[in-house]
Short mmCIF file of N, CA, C and O and ligand atoms in Angstrom, two decimals:
data_model
loop_
_atom_site.label_atom_id
_atom_site.label_comp_id
_atom_site.label_asym_id
_atom_site.label_seq_id
_atom_site.Cartn_x
_atom_site.Cartn_y
_atom_site.Cartn_z
N MET F 1197 0.69 -1.13 0.24
CA MET F 1197 0.11 0.10 0.13
C MET F 1197 1.04 1.22 0.00
O MET F 1197 1.41 1.27 0.56
N LYS F 1198 0.28 2.05 -1.07
CA LYS F 1198 1.19 3.40 -0.99
C LYS F 1198 1.09 4.63 0.08
O LYS F 1198 -0.36 4.28 0.46
N HIS F 1199 2.09 5.12 0.40
CA HIS F 1199 1.58 6.03 1.44
C HIS F 1199 1.73 7.50 1.07
O HIS F 1199 2.26 7.62 -0.10
N PHE F 1200 0.96 8.58 1.64
CA PHE F 1200 1.02 9.91 1.06
C PHE F 1200 2.56 10.51 0.94
O PHE F 1200 3.59 10.18 1.94
N ILE F 1201 2.65 11.48 0.18
CA ILE F 1201 4.30 11.99 0.03
C ILE F 1201 3.88 13.29 0.25
O ILE F 1201 3.10 13.91 -0.25
N LYS F 1202 4.57 13.93 0.87
CA LYS F 1202 5.10 15.52 1.10
C LYS F 1202 5.45 16.28 -0.04
O LYS F 1202 6.23 15.92 -0.66
N ILE F 1203 4.25 16.98 -0.61
CA ILE F 1203 4.89 17.45 -1.99
C ILE F 1203 5.46 19.30 -1.64
O ILE F 1203 6.24 19.54 -2.40
N CYS F 1204 4.41 20.07 -0.98
CA CYS F 1204 4.87 21.16 -0.94
C CYS F 1204 4.08 22.12 0.30
O CYS F 1204 3.11 21.57 0.34
N ALA F 1205 4.28 23.25 0.58
CA ALA F 1205 3.49 24.27 1.35
C ALA F 1205 2.22 24.64 0.33
O ALA F 1205 2.57 25.16 -0.48
N ILE F 1206 0.97 24.60 0.90
CA ILE F 1206 -0.14 25.14 0.37
C ILE F 1206 0.06 26.61 -0.03
O ILE F 1206 -0.27 26.97 -1.24
N ALA F 1207 0.74 27.55 1.03
CA ALA F 1207 1.27 28.91 0.53
C ALA F 1207 1.76 29.17 -0.60
O ALA F 1207 2.15 30.26 -1.41
N ASP F 1208 2.69 27.92 -1.01
CA ASP F 1208 3.56 28.13 -2.31
C ASP F 1208 2.82 27.98 -3.63
O ASP F 1208 3.52 27.97 -4.59
N LEU F 1209 1.68 27.46 -3.53
CA LEU F 1209 0.79 27.11 -4.85
C LEU F 1209 -0.09 28.56 -5.29
O LEU F 1209 -1.02 28.96 -4.31
N GLU F 1210 0.25 29.03 -6.54
CA GLU F 1210 -0.33 30.04 -6.91
C GLU F 1210 -1.67 29.43 -7.48
O GLU F 1210 -1.89 28.56 -8.14
N GLU F 1211 -2.93 30.56 -7.27
CA GLU F 1211 -4.08 29.85 -7.67
C GLU F 1211 -4.37 29.80 -8.97
O GLU F 1211 -3.93 30.83 -9.77
N PHE F 1212 -4.97 28.72 -9.57
CA PHE F 1212 -5.58 28.41 -10.97
C PHE F 1212 -4.52 28.49 -11.66
O PHE F 1212 -4.13 28.18 -13.06
N LYS F 1213 -2.95 28.17 -11.23
CA LYS F 1213 -1.62 27.94 -11.87
C LYS F 1213 -1.29 26.52 -12.00
O LYS F 1213 -1.38 26.10 -10.69
N GLY F 1214 -0.60 25.87 -12.76
CA GLY F 1214 -0.61 24.49 -12.57
C GLY F 1214 0.93 24.32 -12.09
O GLY F 1214 1.95 25.32 -12.52
N HIS F 1215 1.01 23.54 -11.20
CA HIS F 1215 2.41 23.21 -10.91
C HIS F 1215 2.79 22.01 -10.77
O HIS F 1215 2.26 20.86 -10.56
N LYS F 1216 4.27 21.70 -11.24
CA LYS F 1216 4.71 20.39 -11.80
C LYS F 1216 5.97 19.58 -10.55
O LYS F 1216 6.57 20.90 -10.08
N PHE F 1217 5.38 18.83 -9.95
CA PHE F 1217 6.10 17.74 -8.92
C PHE F 1217 6.33 16.43 -9.62
O PHE F 1217 5.92 15.77 -10.09
N GLN F 1218 7.57 16.11 -9.07
CA GLN F 1218 7.85 14.85 -8.96
C GLN F 1218 7.33 13.96 -7.64
O GLN F 1218 7.52 14.11 -6.72
N LEU F 1219 6.50 13.09 -8.00
CA LEU F 1219 5.54 12.43 -6.78
C LEU F 1219 6.62 11.02 -6.36
O LEU F 1219 6.62 10.95 -5.22
N ASP F 1220 7.11 10.30 -7.56
CA ASP F 1220 7.63 9.25 -6.76
C ASP F 1220 8.51 9.13 -8.37
O ASP F 1220 8.88 10.09 -9.07
N SER F 1221 9.47 7.82 -8.53
CA SER F 1221 10.36 7.60 -9.25
C SER F 1221 9.75 7.81 -10.56
O SER F 1221 10.34 7.88 -11.64
N ILE F 1222 8.44 7.31 -10.87
CA ILE F 1222 7.73 6.88 -12.29
C ILE F 1222 6.90 8.06 -12.77
O ILE F 1222 6.28 8.08 -13.59
N THR F 1223 6.35 9.00 -11.49
CA THR F 1223 5.37 9.83 -11.74
C THR F 1223 5.44 11.29 -11.45
O THR F 1223 6.06 11.78 -10.26
N GLU F 1224 5.45 12.22 -12.34
CA GLU F 1224 5.00 13.67 -12.47
C GLU F 1224 3.80 13.82 -12.07
O GLU F 1224 2.99 13.29 -13.06
N ILE F 1225 3.14 14.81 -11.28
CA ILE F 1225 2.08 15.39 -11.30
C ILE F 1225 1.73 16.88 -11.54
O ILE F 1225 2.78 17.80 -11.28
N ALA F 1226 0.59 17.25 -11.84
CA ALA F 1226 0.69 18.48 -12.02
C ALA F 1226 -0.57 19.06 -10.98
O ALA F 1226 -1.61 18.46 -10.72
N VAL F 1227 -0.32 20.30 -9.95
CA VAL F 1227 -1.32 20.55 -9.22
C VAL F 1227 -1.79 21.98 -9.25
O VAL F 1227 -1.05 22.85 -9.61
N PHE F 1228 -3.09 21.71 -9.05
CA PHE F 1228 -3.59 22.73 -9.41
C PHE F 1228 -4.68 23.56 -7.91
O PHE F 1228 -5.09 22.44 -7.24
N LYS F 1229 -4.30 24.93 -7.67
CA LYS F 1229 -4.95 24.98 -6.49
C LYS F 1229 -6.29 25.84 -6.87
O LYS F 1229 -5.90 26.90 -7.71
N ILE F 1230 -7.32 25.59 -6.59
CA ILE F 1230 -8.77 26.51 -7.23
C ILE F 1230 -9.70 26.84 -6.21
O ILE F 1230 -10.07 25.94 -5.31
N LYS F 1231 -9.77 27.94 -5.68
CA LYS F 1231 -10.00 28.64 -4.14
C LYS F 1231 -9.66 27.60 -3.02
O LYS F 1231 -8.42 27.71 -2.59
N ASP F 1232 -10.56 26.66 -2.66
CA ASP F 1232 -10.02 26.10 -1.12
C ASP F 1232 -9.83 24.65 -1.63
O ASP F 1232 -9.35 23.99 -0.92
N LYS F 1233 -9.67 23.99 -2.97
CA LYS F 1233 -9.32 22.86 -3.51
C LYS F 1233 -8.24 22.26 -3.77
O LYS F 1233 -7.89 23.51 -4.53
N ILE F 1234 -7.63 21.72 -3.64
CA ILE F 1234 -6.42 21.33 -4.46
C ILE F 1234 -6.68 20.15 -4.99
O ILE F 1234 -7.29 18.70 -4.91
N TYR F 1235 -6.31 20.11 -6.17
CA TYR F 1235 -6.33 18.68 -7.20
C TYR F 1235 -4.90 18.53 -7.74
O TYR F 1235 -3.92 19.12 -8.29
N ALA F 1236 -4.50 17.03 -7.63
CA ALA F 1236 -3.49 16.63 -8.09
C ALA F 1236 -3.94 15.21 -9.59
O ALA F 1236 -4.52 14.46 -9.11
N VAL F 1237 -3.03 16.04 -10.52
CA VAL F 1237 -3.36 15.03 -11.54
C VAL F 1237 -2.21 14.80 -12.52
O VAL F 1237 -0.99 15.15 -12.08
N ASP F 1238 -2.20 13.72 -13.04
CA ASP F 1238 -1.13 13.04 -13.85
C ASP F 1238 -0.81 14.13 -14.83
O ASP F 1238 -1.51 14.91 -15.39
N ASN F 1239 0.79 14.33 -14.96
CA ASN F 1239 1.16 15.44 -15.73
C ASN F 1239 0.91 15.24 -17.11
O ASN F 1239 1.29 15.74 -18.13
N VAL F 1240 0.86 13.82 -17.17
CA VAL F 1240 1.13 13.14 -18.80
C VAL F 1240 -0.16 13.09 -19.17
O VAL F 1240 -1.58 12.43 -18.78
N CYS F 1241 -0.50 13.71 -20.29
CA CYS F 1241 -2.07 13.90 -20.84
C CYS F 1241 -2.19 12.43 -21.48
O CYS F 1241 -1.66 12.05 -22.42
N PRO F 1242 -3.54 12.00 -21.24
CA PRO F 1242 -3.83 10.60 -22.00
C PRO F 1242 -4.04 10.59 -23.41
O PRO F 1242 -3.94 9.61 -24.16
N HIS F 1243 -3.91 11.69 -24.01
CA HIS F 1243 -4.22 12.15 -25.51
C HIS F 1243 -3.10 11.50 -26.00
O HIS F 1243 -2.84 10.55 -27.12
N ASN F 1244 -2.00 12.15 -25.96
CA ASN F 1244 -0.79 12.01 -26.98
C ASN F 1244 0.59 11.57 -25.83
O ASN F 1244 1.66 11.85 -26.17
N HIS F 1245 0.24 11.33 -24.48
CA HIS F 1245 1.27 11.23 -23.73
C HIS F 1245 2.34 12.11 -23.40
O HIS F 1245 3.74 11.92 -23.04
N THR F 1246 1.82 13.42 -23.52
CA THR F 1246 2.76 14.55 -23.63
C THR F 1246 2.72 15.16 -21.90
O THR F 1246 1.72 15.25 -21.66
N PRO F 1247 3.92 15.36 -21.24
CA PRO F 1247 3.84 15.77 -19.85
C PRO F 1247 3.90 17.24 -19.70
O PRO F 1247 4.62 17.77 -19.13
N LYS F 1248 2.63 17.98 -20.33
CA LYS F 1248 2.48 18.91 -20.24
C LYS F 1248 1.39 19.61 -19.54
O LYS F 1248 0.76 20.94 -19.55
N MET F 1249 0.49 18.65 -18.52
CA MET F 1249 -0.70 18.73 -17.77
C MET F 1249 -0.54 20.11 -16.84
O MET F 1249 -1.29 21.16 -16.86
N TYR F 1250 0.57 20.20 -16.19
CA TYR F 1250 1.09 21.48 -15.59
C TYR F 1250 0.71 22.70 -16.29
O TYR F 1250 0.50 23.78 -15.53
N ASN F 1251 0.96 22.91 -17.47
CA ASN F 1251 0.81 23.92 -18.19
C ASN F 1251 -0.59 24.36 -18.82
O ASN F 1251 -0.73 25.24 -19.64
N GLY F 1252 -1.60 23.41 -18.46
CA GLY F 1252 -2.64 23.53 -18.71
C GLY F 1252 -3.32 24.53 -18.03
O GLY F 1252 -2.90 25.48 -17.25
N PHE F 1253 -4.83 24.58 -18.43
CA PHE F 1253 -5.84 25.97 -17.78
C PHE F 1253 -6.98 25.21 -17.05
O PHE F 1253 -7.42 24.14 -17.70
N ILE F 1254 -7.46 25.85 -16.16
CA ILE F 1254 -8.72 25.34 -15.71
C ILE F 1254 -9.95 26.08 -16.32
O ILE F 1254 -9.80 27.49 -16.61
N LYS F 1255 -10.83 25.44 -16.56
CA LYS F 1255 -11.96 25.77 -17.41
C LYS F 1255 -13.09 25.27 -16.40
O LYS F 1255 -13.48 23.62 -16.65
N LYS F 1256 -13.64 25.95 -15.67
CA LYS F 1256 -14.79 25.28 -14.54
C LYS F 1256 -14.29 24.10 -13.70
O LYS F 1256 -13.28 24.14 -13.25
N ASP F 1257 -14.79 23.29 -14.22
CA ASP F 1257 -14.25 21.75 -13.28
C ASP F 1257 -13.55 20.90 -14.16
O ASP F 1257 -13.17 19.73 -14.18
N PHE F 1258 -12.90 21.78 -15.25
CA PHE F 1258 -12.19 20.72 -16.28
C PHE F 1258 -10.65 21.47 -16.23
O PHE F 1258 -10.45 22.72 -16.22
N VAL F 1259 -9.71 20.48 -16.43
CA VAL F 1259 -8.56 21.20 -16.96
C VAL F 1259 -8.00 20.82 -18.41
O VAL F 1259 -8.49 19.66 -18.94
N VAL F 1260 -7.63 21.60 -18.86
CA VAL F 1260 -7.63 21.54 -20.35
C VAL F 1260 -6.03 21.49 -20.82
O VAL F 1260 -5.25 22.30 -20.25
N CYS F 1261 -5.76 20.65 -21.31
CA CYS F 1261 -4.44 20.20 -22.08
C CYS F 1261 -4.08 21.32 -22.94
O CYS F 1261 -4.60 21.76 -23.85
N PRO F 1262 -2.57 21.73 -22.74
CA PRO F 1262 -2.18 22.99 -23.53
C PRO F 1262 -2.00 22.68 -24.77
O PRO F 1262 -1.92 23.49 -25.76
N ILE F 1263 -1.63 21.16 -25.19
CA ILE F 1263 -1.09 20.97 -26.67
C ILE F 1263 -2.34 20.92 -27.76
O ILE F 1263 -2.13 21.46 -28.32
N HIS F 1264 -3.73 20.03 -27.13
CA HIS F 1264 -4.46 20.27 -28.36
C HIS F 1264 -5.72 20.19 -27.53
O HIS F 1264 -7.03 20.33 -28.28
N LEU F 1265 -5.42 20.97 -26.57
CA LEU F 1265 -7.09 21.46 -26.05
C LEU F 1265 -8.14 20.81 -25.42
O LEU F 1265 -8.94 21.07 -25.42
N TYR F 1266 -7.73 19.22 -25.02
CA TYR F 1266 -8.60 18.33 -24.89
C TYR F 1266 -8.90 18.66 -23.18
O TYR F 1266 -7.95 19.14 -22.57
N GLU F 1267 -10.30 18.65 -22.97
CA GLU F 1267 -10.39 18.50 -21.39
C GLU F 1267 -10.98 17.40 -20.41
O GLU F 1267 -11.36 16.28 -21.21
N PHE F 1268 -10.46 17.64 -19.34
CA PHE F 1268 -10.52 16.28 -18.45
C PHE F 1268 -11.29 16.90 -17.10
O PHE F 1268 -10.73 17.64 -16.61
N SER F 1269 -11.96 16.05 -16.76
CA SER F 1269 -12.79 16.35 -15.51
C SER F 1269 -12.04 16.48 -14.29
O SER F 1269 -11.09 15.18 -14.01
N LEU F 1270 -11.86 17.15 -13.49
CA LEU F 1270 -11.25 17.19 -12.23
C LEU F 1270 -11.94 16.18 -11.09
O LEU F 1270 -11.24 16.04 -10.11
N LYS F 1271 -13.29 16.00 -11.30
CA LYS F 1271 -13.90 15.25 -10.73
C LYS F 1271 -13.89 13.62 -10.90
O LYS F 1271 -13.07 13.08 -9.54
N ASP F 1272 -13.51 13.18 -11.72
CA ASP F 1272 -13.34 11.76 -12.42
C ASP F 1272 -12.26 11.53 -13.40
O ASP F 1272 -11.74 10.23 -13.64
N GLY F 1273 -11.38 12.44 -13.68
CA GLY F 1273 -10.60 12.26 -14.97
C GLY F 1273 -11.04 12.03 -16.23
O GLY F 1273 -10.42 11.89 -17.51
N LYS F 1274 -12.30 12.03 -16.44
CA LYS F 1274 -13.08 11.49 -17.56
C LYS F 1274 -12.61 12.76 -18.72
O LYS F 1274 -12.91 13.95 -18.75
N PRO F 1275 -12.37 12.24 -19.85
CA PRO F 1275 -12.16 13.53 -21.15
C PRO F 1275 -13.38 13.82 -21.34
O PRO F 1275 -14.69 13.05 -21.59
N LYS F 1276 -13.67 15.21 -21.74
CA LYS F 1276 -14.92 15.76 -22.37
C LYS F 1276 -15.17 15.58 -23.99
O LYS F 1276 -16.17 15.43 -24.20
N ASN F 1277 -14.03 15.78 -24.37
CA ASN F 1277 -14.27 16.04 -25.83
C ASN F 1277 -12.93 15.18 -26.56
O ASN F 1277 -12.79 15.62 -27.73
N PHE F 1278 -13.04 13.93 -26.20
CA PHE F 1278 -12.02 12.94 -26.55
C PHE F 1278 -12.72 11.37 -26.03
O PHE F 1278 -12.80 11.37 -24.97
N LEU F 1279 -12.07 10.57 -26.67
CA LEU F 1279 -12.80 9.23 -26.83
C LEU F 1279 -11.50 8.38 -26.30
O LEU F 1279 -11.85 7.15 -25.88
N GLY F 1280 -10.57 9.12 -25.63
CA GLY F 1280 -9.44 8.20 -25.11
C GLY F 1280 -9.67 8.00 -23.47
O GLY F 1280 -10.62 8.07 -23.17
N GLY F 1281 -8.56 7.81 -22.89
CA GLY F 1281 -8.70 7.22 -21.74
C GLY F 1281 -8.85 8.43 -20.82
O GLY F 1281 -8.58 9.59 -21.16
N ASN F 1282 -9.09 8.04 -19.50
CA ASN F 1282 -9.10 9.15 -18.37
C ASN F 1282 -7.75 9.79 -17.89
O ASN F 1282 -6.73 9.08 -17.92
N LEU F 1283 -7.76 11.12 -17.29
CA LEU F 1283 -6.71 11.52 -16.78
C LEU F 1283 -6.40 10.97 -15.33
O LEU F 1283 -7.69 11.18 -14.49
N GLU F 1284 -5.37 10.45 -15.14
CA GLU F 1284 -5.52 10.13 -13.35
C GLU F 1284 -5.49 11.12 -12.48
O GLU F 1284 -4.60 11.78 -12.60
N LEU F 1285 -6.09 10.90 -11.55
CA LEU F 1285 -6.39 11.71 -10.32
C LEU F 1285 -5.71 11.21 -9.13
O LEU F 1285 -5.52 9.74 -8.75
N PHE F 1286 -5.24 12.09 -8.61
CA PHE F 1286 -4.37 11.41 -6.89
C PHE F 1286 -5.47 11.94 -6.03
O PHE F 1286 -5.51 13.05 -5.77
N GLU F 1287 -5.13 10.79 -4.91
CA GLU F 1287 -5.66 11.69 -3.59
C GLU F 1287 -4.84 12.56 -3.00
O GLU F 1287 -3.69 12.25 -2.84
N THR F 1288 -5.32 13.38 -2.33
CA THR F 1288 -4.67 14.79 -1.53
C THR F 1288 -5.01 14.68 -0.40
O THR F 1288 -6.49 14.30 0.07
N LYS F 1289 -3.98 15.53 0.63
CA LYS F 1289 -4.51 15.74 1.80
C LYS F 1289 -3.66 16.90 2.18
O LYS F 1289 -2.48 17.00 1.83
N ILE F 1290 -4.54 17.54 3.31
CA ILE F 1290 -3.54 18.74 3.81
C ILE F 1290 -3.45 18.54 5.29
O ILE F 1290 -4.28 18.24 6.03
N GLU F 1291 -1.91 18.70 5.43
CA GLU F 1291 -1.63 18.53 7.01
C GLU F 1291 -0.71 20.00 7.55
O GLU F 1291 0.29 20.02 6.66
N ASP F 1292 -1.12 20.49 8.43
CA ASP F 1292 -0.05 21.60 9.17
C ASP F 1292 0.25 22.72 7.83
O ASP F 1292 1.46 23.13 7.71
N GLY F 1293 -0.64 22.88 6.62
CA GLY F 1293 -0.32 23.97 5.79
C GLY F 1293 0.43 22.89 4.70
O GLY F 1293 0.85 24.30 3.93
N PHE F 1294 0.80 21.77 4.78
CA PHE F 1294 1.48 21.14 3.59
C PHE F 1294 0.42 20.17 2.81
O PHE F 1294 -0.31 19.48 3.42
N LEU F 1295 0.90 20.00 1.71
CA LEU F 1295 0.29 19.17 0.59
C LEU F 1295 0.57 17.59 0.70
O LEU F 1295 2.02 17.70 0.29
N PHE F 1296 -0.17 16.65 0.85
CA PHE F 1296 0.46 15.49 0.68
C PHE F 1296 -0.38 14.80 -0.62
O PHE F 1296 -1.87 15.03 -0.53
N VAL F 1297 0.35 14.22 -1.40
CA VAL F 1297 -0.69 13.32 -2.40
C VAL F 1297 -0.02 11.97 -2.51
O VAL F 1297 1.18 11.36 -2.11
N LYS F 1298 -1.09 11.20 -2.64
CA LYS F 1298 -0.56 9.64 -2.49
C LYS F 1298 -0.33 8.79 -4.12
O LYS F 1298 -1.33 8.62 -4.80
N PRO F 1299 0.65 8.25 -4.06
CA PRO F 1299 0.87 7.78 -5.78
C PRO F 1299 -0.27 6.36 -5.69
O PRO F 1299 -0.67 5.90 -4.79
N SER F 1300 -0.13 6.29 -7.17
CA SER F 1300 -1.22 5.26 -7.45
C SER F 1300 -0.26 3.93 -7.33
O SER F 1300 -0.85 2.66 -7.26
N GLY F 1301 0.65 3.86 -7.63
CA GLY F 1301 1.68 2.85 -7.97
C GLY F 1301 1.70 2.50 -9.28
O GLY F 1301 2.11 1.17 -9.55
N LYS F 1302 0.86 2.76 -10.01
CA LYS F 1302 0.60 2.28 -11.56
C LYS F 1302 2.00 2.62 -12.35
O LYS F 1302 2.88 3.52 -11.91
N THR F 1303 2.21 1.51 -13.26
CA THR F 1303 3.59 1.73 -14.13
C THR F 1303 2.89 2.61 -15.31
O THR F 1303 2.12 2.20 -16.05
N LYS F 1304 3.80 3.37 -15.78
CA LYS F 1304 3.43 4.21 -17.12
C LYS F 1304 5.03 4.56 -17.90
O LYS F 1304 5.84 4.59 -17.09
N PHE F 1305 4.60 4.94 -19.02
CA PHE F 1305 5.67 5.16 -19.83
C PHE F 1305 5.24 6.83 -20.24
O PHE F 1305 4.28 6.82 -20.99
N ASN F 1306 6.47 7.53 -20.09
CA ASN F 1306 6.26 8.98 -20.57
C ASN F 1306 6.80 9.43 -22.07
O ASN F 1306 8.00 8.61 -21.94
N PHE F 1307 6.25 9.89 -23.00
CA PHE F 1307 6.92 10.25 -24.27
C PHE F 1307 7.34 11.84 -23.70
O PHE F 1307 6.47 12.68 -24.21
N ASP F 1308 8.40 12.68 -23.79
CA ASP F 1308 8.33 14.07 -23.72
C ASP F 1308 8.95 14.40 -25.15
O ASP F 1308 9.70 13.90 -25.86
N PHE F 1309 7.59 15.39 -25.70
CA PHE F 1309 8.29 15.88 -27.09
C PHE F 1309 8.97 17.54 -26.78
O PHE F 1309 8.41 17.87 -26.20
S1 LIG U 211 -1.60 16.07 -25.69
FE1 LIG U 211 -3.11 16.64 -24.60
S2 LIG U 211 -4.54 16.82 -25.65
FE2 LIG U 211 -3.37 16.39 -26.98
#
């Protein structure tokens, strides 16, 4: 069973801006702070496996990949305008002003263009 990993101070997260972090040896995450909520998603877009989600932007309850502008739900990772796979979402918690994220333990391959 995977344990939560300390990521950063909540105060260091700029609202509505994506932040990239290395979660573990195989996973990069994109973290978004939206009002009082924090979302941690896979930094790799399911569309073209491009690790740029941190550079995306928020549109209501969706994060929009900056490469081809496909949208993924921040509630369940489902794509809105694309028939491919879901964007992986990670469990988060806040303790003493710090963000913790739980790795999924899944194996993946990233293609950086
Ligand atoms: S790589 Fe993200 S929408 Fe195409």
